[in-house]
mmCIF file of C-alpha atoms in Angstrom:
data_model
loop_
_atom_site.group_PDB
_atom_site.id
_atom_site.type_symbol
_atom_site.label_atom_id
_atom_site.label_comp_id
_atom_site.label_asym_id
_atom_site.label_seq_id
_atom_site.Cartn_x
_atom_site.Cartn_y
_atom_site.Cartn_z
ATOM 1 C CA MET O 45 67.712 164.013 -12.223
ATOM 2 C CA ARG O 46 70.839 161.900 -11.865
ATOM 3 C CA LYS O 47 69.849 158.626 -13.479
ATOM 4 C CA ALA O 48 71.557 155.777 -15.310
ATOM 5 C CA LYS O 49 70.567 152.544 -16.977
ATOM 6 C CA VAL O 50 73.183 149.819 -17.451
ATOM 7 C CA LEU O 51 72.999 146.432 -19.142
ATOM 8 C CA ARG O 52 75.793 143.979 -18.388
ATOM 9 C CA GLU O 53 75.823 140.658 -20.204
ATOM 10 C CA THR O 54 78.409 137.919 -19.825
ATOM 11 C CA ARG O 55 78.443 134.209 -20.478
ATOM 12 C CA GLU O 56 77.436 133.749 -16.825
ATOM 13 C CA THR O 57 74.983 136.574 -16.110
ATOM 14 C CA GLN O 58 72.575 139.095 -17.560
ATOM 15 C CA ILE O 59 72.042 142.170 -15.380
ATOM 16 C CA GLU O 60 69.826 145.139 -16.206
ATOM 17 C CA LEU O 61 69.901 147.944 -13.645
ATOM 18 C CA GLU O 62 68.405 151.422 -13.572
ATOM 19 C CA ILE O 63 69.050 153.874 -10.735
ATOM 20 C CA ASN O 64 67.905 157.364 -9.802
ATOM 21 C CA LEU O 65 70.246 158.835 -7.182
ATOM 22 C CA ASP O 66 67.643 161.492 -6.348
ATOM 23 C CA GLY O 67 64.770 159.114 -5.792
ATOM 24 C CA SER O 68 62.602 158.246 -2.815
ATOM 25 C CA GLY O 69 63.410 154.570 -2.252
ATOM 26 C CA LYS O 70 61.089 152.924 -4.766
ATOM 27 C CA PHE O 71 62.361 149.615 -6.051
ATOM 28 C CA ASN O 72 61.551 146.644 -8.253
ATOM 29 C CA VAL O 73 64.206 143.985 -7.754
ATOM 30 C CA ILE O 74 64.156 140.571 -9.399
ATOM 31 C CA THR O 75 67.069 138.186 -8.905
ATOM 32 C CA PRO O 76 67.262 134.381 -8.696
ATOM 33 C CA ILE O 77 68.742 134.669 -5.174
ATOM 34 C CA GLY O 78 66.231 135.511 -2.473
ATOM 35 C CA PHE O 79 68.710 136.940 0.024
ATOM 36 C CA LEU O 80 70.403 139.097 -2.631
ATOM 37 C CA THR O 81 66.996 140.465 -3.632
ATOM 38 C CA HIS O 82 66.284 141.324 0.012
ATOM 39 C CA MET O 83 69.655 143.084 0.442
ATOM 40 C CA VAL O 84 69.335 145.156 -2.760
ATOM 41 C CA GLU O 85 65.806 146.178 -1.759
ATOM 42 C CA THR O 86 67.159 147.173 1.667
ATOM 43 C CA PHE O 87 69.887 149.237 -0.022
ATOM 44 C CA ALA O 88 67.373 151.065 -2.240
ATOM 45 C CA ARG O 89 64.916 151.790 0.567
ATOM 46 C CA HIS O 90 67.437 153.042 3.129
ATOM 47 C CA GLY O 91 69.502 155.023 0.612
ATOM 48 C CA ARG O 92 66.317 156.448 -0.908
ATOM 49 C CA PHE O 93 67.494 155.434 -4.355
ATOM 50 C CA ASP O 94 64.908 154.494 -6.973
ATOM 51 C CA LEU O 95 66.126 151.182 -8.366
ATOM 52 C CA GLU O 96 65.009 148.728 -11.019
ATOM 53 C CA LEU O 97 67.009 145.495 -11.226
ATOM 54 C CA LYS O 98 66.532 142.361 -13.284
ATOM 55 C CA ALA O 99 69.262 139.777 -12.832
ATOM 56 C CA LYS O 100 69.713 136.306 -14.288
ATOM 57 C CA GLY O 101 72.707 134.113 -13.674
ATOM 58 C CA ASP O 102 74.188 130.648 -13.577
ATOM 59 C CA VAL O 103 73.034 129.997 -10.019
ATOM 60 C CA HIS O 104 73.048 126.264 -10.739
ATOM 61 C CA VAL O 105 76.860 126.624 -10.674
ATOM 62 C CA SER O 106 77.118 129.094 -7.788
ATOM 63 C CA HIS O 107 75.643 132.360 -6.543
ATOM 64 C CA HIS O 108 79.071 133.966 -6.877
ATOM 65 C CA HIS O 109 78.828 135.247 -10.462
ATOM 66 C CA THR O 110 75.379 136.787 -10.017
ATOM 67 C CA VAL O 111 76.170 138.490 -6.711
ATOM 68 C CA GLU O 112 79.471 139.896 -7.994
ATOM 69 C CA ASP O 113 77.968 141.072 -11.286
ATOM 70 C CA VAL O 114 75.078 142.845 -9.555
ATOM 71 C CA GLY O 115 77.657 144.741 -7.479
ATOM 72 C CA ILE O 116 79.672 145.538 -10.602
ATOM 73 C CA THR O 117 76.588 146.757 -12.476
ATOM 74 C CA LEU O 118 75.471 148.901 -9.536
ATOM 75 C CA GLY O 119 78.938 150.497 -9.477
ATOM 76 C CA MET O 120 78.781 151.203 -13.202
ATOM 77 C CA ALA O 121 75.326 152.767 -12.881
ATOM 78 C CA VAL O 122 76.268 154.985 -9.930
ATOM 79 C CA LEU O 123 79.387 156.212 -11.737
ATOM 80 C CA GLU O 124 77.353 157.042 -14.851
ATOM 81 C CA ALA O 125 74.571 158.735 -12.865
ATOM 82 C CA LEU O 126 77.104 160.962 -11.070
ATOM 83 C CA GLY O 127 78.168 162.526 -14.366
ATOM 84 C CA ASP O 128 80.866 165.169 -13.798
ATOM 85 C CA LYS O 129 80.501 164.842 -9.974
ATOM 86 C CA LYS O 130 80.334 168.611 -9.507
ATOM 87 C CA GLY O 131 78.784 169.647 -6.225
ATOM 88 C CA ILE O 132 78.703 166.203 -4.589
ATOM 89 C CA GLN O 133 79.594 165.755 -0.932
ATOM 90 C CA ARG O 134 82.151 163.115 -2.072
ATOM 91 C CA TYR O 135 82.606 161.546 1.359
ATOM 92 C CA GLY O 136 80.015 159.570 3.259
ATOM 93 C CA TYR O 137 80.002 157.436 6.372
ATOM 94 C CA SER O 138 77.583 155.559 8.562
ATOM 95 C CA ILE O 139 77.545 153.300 11.599
ATOM 96 C CA VAL O 140 74.472 151.081 11.673
ATOM 97 C CA PRO O 141 73.222 148.771 14.437
ATOM 98 C CA MET O 142 71.076 145.760 13.555
ATOM 99 C CA ASP O 143 70.265 144.098 16.847
ATOM 100 C CA GLU O 144 73.608 142.656 18.062
ATOM 101 C CA ALA O 145 75.432 143.601 14.847
ATOM 102 C CA LEU O 146 77.231 146.911 14.398
ATOM 103 C CA VAL O 147 78.758 147.923 11.045
ATOM 104 C CA LEU O 148 80.792 150.940 9.966
ATOM 105 C CA CYS O 149 80.877 152.023 6.321
ATOM 106 C CA SER O 150 82.845 154.893 4.816
ATOM 107 C CA ILE O 151 83.078 155.858 1.153
ATOM 108 C CA ASP O 152 85.067 158.364 -0.873
ATOM 109 C CA ILE O 153 83.971 158.888 -4.456
ATOM 110 C CA SER O 154 87.578 159.588 -5.286
ATOM 111 C CA GLY O 155 88.217 158.147 -8.720
ATOM 112 C CA ARG O 156 90.636 155.750 -6.994
ATOM 113 C CA PRO O 157 89.057 152.296 -6.641
ATOM 114 C CA LEU O 158 89.905 150.479 -3.430
ATOM 115 C CA PHE O 159 87.957 148.128 -1.194
ATOM 116 C CA PHE O 160 88.761 147.273 2.409
ATOM 117 C CA TYR O 161 86.570 144.875 4.347
ATOM 118 C CA GLU O 162 86.793 143.289 7.766
ATOM 119 C CA ASP O 163 84.118 140.949 9.124
ATOM 120 C CA LEU O 164 85.490 139.217 12.262
ATOM 121 C CA GLY O 165 86.210 136.092 10.204
ATOM 122 C CA LEU O 166 82.629 134.845 10.404
ATOM 123 C CA ARG O 167 81.548 132.340 7.746
ATOM 124 C CA GLY O 168 78.420 130.372 7.023
ATOM 125 C CA LYS O 169 75.163 130.414 5.098
ATOM 126 C CA ILE O 170 72.086 132.594 5.264
ATOM 127 C CA THR O 171 69.554 130.111 3.888
ATOM 128 C CA ASP O 172 71.412 129.096 0.695
ATOM 129 C CA PHE O 173 73.463 132.309 0.473
ATOM 130 C CA ASP O 174 77.177 132.168 1.330
ATOM 131 C CA PHE O 175 77.872 135.022 3.750
ATOM 132 C CA GLU O 176 81.295 135.798 2.241
ATOM 133 C CA LEU O 177 79.662 136.748 -1.078
ATOM 134 C CA ILE O 178 78.791 140.158 0.352
ATOM 135 C CA TRP O 179 82.540 140.836 0.058
ATOM 136 C CA GLU O 180 82.300 140.134 -3.683
ATOM 137 C CA PHE O 181 79.287 142.424 -4.082
ATOM 138 C CA PHE O 182 80.950 145.404 -2.417
ATOM 139 C CA LYS O 183 84.317 144.803 -4.096
ATOM 140 C CA GLY O 184 82.602 144.826 -7.491
ATOM 141 C CA PHE O 185 80.818 148.057 -6.610
ATOM 142 C CA ALA O 186 83.979 149.818 -5.361
ATOM 143 C CA LEU O 187 86.061 148.922 -8.402
ATOM 144 C CA GLU O 188 83.432 149.883 -10.987
ATOM 145 C CA SER O 189 82.289 153.073 -9.263
ATOM 146 C CA LYS O 190 85.950 154.083 -8.857
ATOM 147 C CA SER O 191 85.371 154.657 -5.146
ATOM 148 C CA THR O 192 87.315 153.957 -2.001
ATOM 149 C CA LEU O 193 85.017 151.847 0.164
ATOM 150 C CA HIS O 194 85.652 150.626 3.706
ATOM 151 C CA ILE O 195 83.274 148.285 5.532
ATOM 152 C CA ARG O 196 84.075 147.036 9.032
ATOM 153 C CA VAL O 197 81.918 144.697 11.070
ATOM 154 C CA LEU O 198 82.456 145.933 14.623
ATOM 155 C CA SER O 199 80.285 143.294 16.321
ATOM 156 C CA GLY O 200 77.724 140.640 15.539
ATOM 157 C CA ARG O 201 76.867 136.960 15.695
ATOM 158 C CA ILE O 202 73.865 136.423 13.447
ATOM 159 C CA LEU O 203 75.003 136.495 9.814
ATOM 160 C CA HIS O 204 71.686 137.839 8.521
ATOM 161 C CA HIS O 205 71.911 140.816 10.888
ATOM 162 C CA ILE O 206 75.535 141.500 9.960
ATOM 163 C CA ALA O 207 74.836 141.366 6.220
ATOM 164 C CA GLU O 208 71.770 143.588 6.549
ATOM 165 C CA ALA O 209 73.703 146.115 8.648
ATOM 166 C CA CYS O 210 76.400 146.161 5.918
ATOM 167 C CA PHE O 211 73.873 146.987 3.204
ATOM 168 C CA LYS O 212 72.082 149.607 5.309
ATOM 169 C CA ALA O 213 75.346 151.289 6.339
ATOM 170 C CA PHE O 214 76.469 151.247 2.698
ATOM 171 C CA ALA O 215 73.171 152.794 1.557
ATOM 172 C CA LEU O 216 73.368 155.623 4.085
ATOM 173 C CA ALA O 217 77.056 156.342 3.388
ATOM 174 C CA LEU O 218 76.519 156.349 -0.372
ATOM 175 C CA LYS O 219 73.483 158.634 -0.087
ATOM 176 C CA GLN O 220 75.568 161.112 1.909
ATOM 177 C CA SER O 221 78.492 160.974 -0.531
ATOM 178 C CA VAL O 222 76.363 161.586 -3.652
ATOM 179 C CA SER O 223 74.346 164.394 -2.048
ATOM 180 C CA ILE O 224 74.622 167.750 -3.778
ATOM 181 C CA VAL O 225 76.105 170.340 -1.399
ATOM 182 C CA GLY O 226 77.563 172.944 -3.752
ATOM 183 C CA GLY O 227 78.602 173.600 -7.327
ATOM 184 C CA GLU O 228 82.307 172.875 -7.367
ATOM 185 C CA LEU O 229 84.185 169.627 -7.799
ATOM 186 C CA PRO O 230 85.211 168.556 -4.281
ATOM 187 C CA SER O 231 88.933 168.124 -4.973
ATOM 188 C CA THR O 232 92.019 170.313 -4.833
ATOM 189 C CA LYS O 233 93.210 168.359 -7.891
ATOM 190 C CA GLU O 234 90.014 169.407 -9.699
ATOM 191 C CA LYS O 235 89.566 165.812 -10.809
ATOM 192 C CA LEU O 236 87.737 162.847 -9.317
#
């Protein structure tokens, strides 16, 4: 089983995350931010990753540090769980509708961290959650997992739907990219 457990502690946050890439979508997610909890649960369920997450952070200052550090810790855990990466699909993509929202996500577990995001310039709050923080979550994941990650919001008006479509598209693309399809390293360079 491809599993990892990561503890990340800073002056601002304490994140403990355990993932099983070959799970069934079981999760236990505890964060001080209700919308973040909902999005991480959505990710686990739709990607069929087993996930345990306990996050604490200085949310009295801002949600920024906690959201970013959960993304960073998830990236660290996925990278560790992948081990030598032999046999993985490497690439994954998904286009997900969520009512009026439509989101495209593509990922390459390349060893070259890059994040590209486009969201139609929409801004606002989902309850007390700043919509633009999803950018910080995915950026943290891409850099720490050493992946190239593209997320494009193709349409949408309701921020909750757009954010949820982003997390579902990400879950499906990541599940495809980490799937075992052979025994070789999927690179002509023989390094990822």
